[in-house]
């Protein structure tokens, strides 16, 4: 094993893994094995270093780009991997015998004793359920968990969708907190996840300053759940996941002859942000009605608040004509959720006969409740 990786990123991510397990309150972490796996893809040529910790069924891991001269693996105590950070200086890990892992970071070098080999745990292939704002999810979980009067055997948290497409966290004792910024990743998707509160509390460790605005994707199966953010993945078992799709409504929607339009993400972001800002922030209005109008060869986006209007056009490949009216906070939330897409990404839109708006990019479909009239 011979791998070179950015030391600042590596140490920051390693500390995050440790904080996740501490936040989950799952026992002693004075000695905690960390599995390191350096690999290089034969197909793409991309190399990476995977770091993973596991305790009582909960798994937390991250993967960073790296220069891998010799693929390999090693298992060491995580506490020995967090103290050699040197700004803008890479760290090199080399395993040249059976008992130790050498590291070099600028003028600092040394070795750590290897632990008993740990098998790499492959995360199960789970289905994406929803996307949400990490900060909102963590705040909701924190507000309803571990109250002093709560019986230990009732310390479970349920995440579920409720009427009107809203999501909330709650406990068996009916403590409730709304989760904002949630988007189901399939049309008419309803999800209900129940898990031990102490494991879901691991999510709170993900919130750190600006990172609270990260968009996380929740994956699930009958007995597992996984939360993936740009920085780290957390998986926990012993989870009940109920997932349903409204097949009748979905089939009916597919049969409709709806106006459709395809356009670039870059254009949508530029035009929509400007229009919403002009009609709200610049005029002092809290929200505006957004009109999304598909016509021949273009899509027009206009906003009208109580004291201001704004309008912009997108070049598009379109079919049919139709309009949908949605509220600016919902539209802005959609723009936030897709933030970070490749500028060349294509977004496909559809307006239903009752004025609802669907936006699809890649495998993700977003549903914006709307109407045909203001």
XYZ file of C-alpha atoms in Angstrom:
374
model
C 0.000 0.000 0.000
C 1.396 3.378 -1.063
C -0.971 6.359 -1.254
C -0.726 10.168 -1.236
C -3.717 12.249 -0.070
C -4.407 15.824 1.083
C -3.685 15.890 4.817
C -6.069 18.734 5.714
C -9.047 17.027 4.085
C -8.073 13.617 5.438
C -7.765 14.750 9.045
C -10.944 16.842 8.916
C -12.931 13.899 7.562
C -11.384 11.503 10.083
C -12.445 13.768 12.959
C -15.923 13.888 11.471
C -16.170 10.083 11.538
C -15.214 10.075 15.202
C -17.718 12.848 16.003
C -20.482 10.899 14.283
C -19.969 7.918 16.559
C -19.683 10.135 19.644
C -22.884 11.957 18.721
C -24.631 8.634 18.229
C -23.750 7.847 21.855
C -22.902 4.263 21.002
C -20.276 3.532 23.618
C -16.564 3.892 24.230
C -14.538 5.302 21.331
C -11.128 5.469 23.033
C -9.993 2.634 20.783
C -11.672 2.548 17.407
C -10.348 0.761 14.345
C -10.352 2.641 11.058
C -10.164 0.692 7.824
C -8.102 2.348 5.037
C -8.411 1.089 1.483
C -6.357 2.582 -1.370
C -7.572 1.628 -4.839
C -7.415 2.619 -8.490
C -10.147 1.946 -11.035
C -9.031 -0.012 -14.077
C -11.841 1.484 -16.163
C -11.569 5.189 -15.305
C -8.046 5.371 -13.880
C -9.367 7.360 -10.905
C -7.643 6.633 -7.595
C -9.049 7.129 -4.112
C -8.552 6.431 -0.437
C -11.528 5.040 1.492
C -11.675 5.378 5.283
C -14.347 3.579 7.271
C -15.227 3.005 10.921
C -17.840 0.618 12.290
C -19.289 0.225 15.774
C -22.387 -1.689 16.884
C -23.747 -1.885 13.348
C -23.399 1.793 12.466
C -20.935 2.498 9.660
C -19.480 5.890 8.777
C -17.110 6.355 5.878
C -15.657 8.816 3.395
C -13.687 8.604 0.164
C -11.108 11.146 -1.011
C -9.264 11.456 -4.321
C -5.666 10.290 -3.969
C -2.521 9.297 -5.815
C -2.188 5.533 -5.462
C 1.157 4.015 -6.419
C 0.377 0.657 -4.853
C -3.183 -0.378 -3.909
C -3.682 -1.970 -0.532
C -5.391 -1.812 2.824
C -4.597 -1.299 6.498
C -6.497 -1.097 9.789
C -5.315 1.294 12.519
C -6.725 3.139 15.544
C -8.548 6.223 14.246
C -7.096 8.423 17.006
C -3.602 7.942 15.514
C -4.667 9.455 12.193
C -5.844 12.924 13.221
C -2.827 14.860 14.470
C -0.402 15.362 11.590
C -2.340 17.928 9.543
C -0.151 20.410 7.702
C -1.917 23.024 5.605
C -1.631 22.374 1.864
C 0.699 19.454 2.538
C -0.137 15.937 1.352
C 0.309 12.948 3.614
C 1.739 9.691 2.323
C 0.777 6.332 3.803
C 3.015 3.361 3.138
C 2.588 -0.163 4.377
C 5.805 -2.098 3.908
C 5.431 -4.852 6.491
C 2.748 -6.730 8.404
C 2.879 -4.702 11.630
C 3.020 -0.995 10.880
C 1.811 1.787 8.603
C 4.297 4.581 7.898
C 3.237 8.136 7.225
C 5.051 11.246 5.979
C 3.561 14.742 6.061
C 6.031 17.540 5.300
C 8.727 17.422 7.980
C 6.672 15.030 10.107
C 7.014 11.287 9.732
C 6.367 8.233 11.832
C 4.564 4.935 11.958
C 1.524 3.475 13.653
C 0.915 -0.101 14.698
C -1.644 -1.992 12.676
C -4.749 -3.435 14.300
C -6.271 -6.787 13.493
C -7.422 -6.779 9.883
C -10.946 -5.527 9.371
C -12.989 -6.723 6.426
C -14.324 -4.011 4.165
C -18.083 -3.723 4.599
C -19.874 -3.076 1.349
C -22.865 -0.816 1.755
C -25.986 -2.560 0.486
C -27.571 -1.291 -2.706
C -30.380 0.849 -1.351
C -33.010 2.857 -3.149
C -32.844 6.673 -2.961
C -35.877 7.923 -1.049
C -35.554 11.663 -0.594
C -33.200 14.623 -0.531
C -33.124 17.081 2.331
C -31.189 19.897 3.912
C -28.725 18.462 6.461
C -29.147 21.342 8.900
C -32.941 21.098 8.918
C -32.876 17.320 9.317
C -30.401 17.489 12.203
C -32.324 20.274 13.949
C -35.599 18.350 13.709
C -34.065 15.148 15.067
C -32.320 17.004 17.874
C -35.484 18.792 18.967
C -37.490 15.610 19.471
C -34.887 13.192 20.855
C -33.607 12.249 24.288
C -35.994 14.174 26.484
C -35.320 13.476 30.195
C -38.717 11.873 30.737
C -38.567 9.556 27.700
C -38.421 5.829 28.473
C -35.342 4.127 27.054
C -37.360 1.552 25.119
C -39.332 4.356 23.435
C -36.290 6.258 22.196
C -37.046 5.884 18.514
C -37.370 8.551 15.877
C -39.719 8.328 12.919
C -39.145 10.332 9.755
C -42.233 10.372 7.625
C -44.024 12.257 4.905
C -47.341 13.746 5.874
C -50.090 15.566 4.044
C -49.210 18.226 1.499
C -45.773 16.777 0.750
C -44.355 17.916 4.099
C -41.945 15.821 6.160
C -41.421 15.712 9.894
C -39.499 13.914 12.608
C -41.430 12.585 15.566
C -41.196 10.109 18.443
C -43.639 7.577 19.839
C -44.441 10.202 22.472
C -45.709 12.439 19.652
C -42.974 15.044 19.933
C -42.863 16.559 16.452
C -40.628 18.814 14.400
C -40.976 19.808 10.739
C -38.164 19.098 8.293
C -37.890 21.733 5.591
C -36.205 21.471 2.217
C -37.289 17.871 1.566
C -37.840 16.546 -1.948
C -39.043 12.978 -2.654
C -36.903 11.451 -5.395
C -39.751 9.632 -7.104
C -43.114 10.891 -8.196
C -45.728 10.681 -5.450
C -43.234 8.937 -3.167
C -44.256 8.378 0.436
C -41.599 7.229 2.897
C -41.659 6.349 6.566
C -38.445 5.500 8.369
C -38.220 4.297 11.960
C -34.888 3.835 13.698
C -33.235 3.975 17.088
C -32.888 7.593 18.108
C -29.280 7.173 19.231
C -28.294 6.129 15.733
C -30.177 8.929 14.001
C -28.443 11.371 16.347
C -25.295 10.658 14.340
C -26.779 13.006 11.749
C -26.312 15.973 14.097
C -22.522 15.601 13.824
C -22.729 16.493 10.136
C -23.710 20.085 10.854
C -20.680 22.322 11.041
C -20.929 25.977 10.070
C -21.642 26.397 6.363
C -21.999 22.646 5.936
C -25.524 22.802 7.372
C -26.695 23.786 3.891
C -25.431 20.576 2.312
C -28.058 18.490 0.563
C -28.178 14.907 1.823
C -29.729 11.919 0.091
C -31.496 9.301 2.200
C -31.437 5.722 0.908
C -33.456 2.873 2.374
C -34.524 -0.757 2.284
C -36.588 -2.930 4.595
C -33.941 -3.101 7.334
C -31.238 -0.578 6.434
C -30.967 3.144 5.893
C -28.121 5.249 4.568
C -27.571 8.999 4.545
C -25.092 10.351 2.010
C -23.731 13.899 1.971
C -20.902 15.418 -0.089
C -18.551 14.632 2.809
C -19.530 11.342 4.356
C -21.910 8.383 4.333
C -23.645 6.948 7.400
C -25.394 3.592 7.409
C -27.363 1.978 10.174
C -29.324 -1.307 10.448
C -32.322 -2.223 12.593
C -34.452 0.228 10.639
C -38.010 -0.143 9.444
C -38.653 1.509 6.108
C -42.071 1.681 4.477
C -42.103 2.988 0.920
C -45.113 3.339 -1.355
C -45.787 4.839 -4.759
C -49.174 5.971 -5.990
C -49.075 3.842 -9.132
C -52.547 4.882 -10.326
C -51.733 8.600 -10.195
C -48.317 8.029 -11.742
C -49.732 6.036 -14.670
C -52.446 8.625 -15.201
C -49.814 11.352 -15.330
C -47.765 9.468 -17.914
C -50.835 9.106 -20.127
C -51.512 12.841 -20.115
C -50.502 14.912 -23.115
C -48.657 17.539 -21.114
C -46.587 20.506 -22.294
C -42.892 19.650 -21.989
C -39.654 21.592 -22.325
C -35.934 20.843 -21.985
C -33.330 23.487 -21.206
C -29.909 23.913 -19.624
C -29.395 24.153 -15.866
C -27.097 27.166 -16.326
C -29.833 29.190 -18.032
C -32.492 28.197 -15.512
C -30.279 29.152 -12.564
C -29.287 32.502 -14.045
C -32.717 33.638 -15.191
C -34.755 32.256 -12.276
C -32.523 33.607 -9.526
C -32.539 37.066 -11.049
C -36.304 37.091 -11.595
C -37.144 35.913 -8.075
C -34.688 38.343 -6.498
C -35.956 41.333 -8.449
C -39.575 40.592 -7.591
C -38.982 39.942 -3.890
C -35.765 41.132 -2.231
C -35.390 44.266 -4.288
C -38.979 45.335 -3.626
C -39.262 44.248 -0.026
C -41.912 41.599 -0.715
C -41.581 38.305 1.152
C -42.724 36.098 -1.710
C -43.955 36.217 -5.264
C -46.062 34.130 -7.605
C -43.856 32.448 -10.201
C -45.356 31.781 -13.609
C -43.603 29.022 -15.557
C -44.878 29.191 -19.153
C -43.937 26.715 -21.897
C -44.388 27.921 -25.451
C -42.820 27.342 -28.875
C -39.028 27.257 -28.605
C -38.774 28.789 -25.171
C -39.837 28.896 -21.556
C -40.711 32.178 -19.887
C -40.271 32.634 -16.157
C -41.999 35.615 -14.588
C -42.527 36.700 -11.014
C -45.084 39.075 -9.569
C -45.150 40.220 -5.982
C -47.415 42.771 -4.327
C -45.168 45.620 -5.442
C -42.942 44.381 -8.255
C -42.652 42.220 -11.386
C -39.816 40.601 -13.328
C -39.566 38.440 -16.432
C -36.985 36.275 -18.222
C -36.804 33.752 -21.084
C -35.004 30.424 -21.496
C -34.147 28.870 -24.838
C -35.746 25.416 -24.823
C -36.819 22.436 -26.887
C -40.525 22.434 -26.205
C -43.725 20.632 -27.102
C -47.152 22.128 -26.518
C -48.040 25.182 -24.471
C -49.113 25.568 -20.884
C -48.431 27.398 -17.654
C -48.022 26.632 -13.961
C -48.057 29.038 -11.027
C -45.917 28.185 -7.991
C -44.856 30.141 -4.915
C -41.376 31.688 -4.964
C -40.171 29.986 -1.719
C -40.896 26.568 -3.249
C -39.220 27.529 -6.508
C -36.176 28.923 -4.698
C -35.988 25.768 -2.605
C -35.927 23.698 -5.791
C -33.040 25.821 -7.127
C -31.172 25.263 -3.855
C -31.652 21.494 -4.021
C -30.192 21.242 -7.526
C -27.365 23.680 -6.795
C -24.036 22.204 -7.825
C -25.257 20.482 -10.968
C -22.957 20.588 -13.952
C -23.655 23.802 -15.854
C -24.226 21.735 -19.016
C -26.828 19.507 -17.328
C -30.209 19.344 -19.022
C -33.439 19.771 -17.094
C -36.666 18.286 -18.446
C -39.901 19.924 -17.346
C -43.563 18.987 -17.586
C -46.750 20.849 -16.652
C -49.751 18.714 -15.708
C -53.337 19.481 -16.642
C -53.988 20.788 -13.108
C -50.973 23.124 -13.130
C -48.397 21.115 -11.198
C -44.787 21.378 -12.330
C -42.318 18.495 -12.626
C -38.586 19.021 -13.087
C -36.298 16.093 -13.851
C -32.528 15.908 -14.052
C -30.691 12.618 -14.135
C -32.402 10.158 -11.796
C -34.040 12.865 -9.676
C -37.552 14.171 -10.235
C -38.874 17.200 -8.362
C -42.574 17.908 -7.863
C -43.656 21.524 -7.370
C -47.264 21.956 -6.335
C -48.860 24.604 -8.536
C -52.025 25.756 -10.186
C -53.188 26.981 -13.576
C -54.298 30.305 -12.178
C -52.670 32.867 -9.936
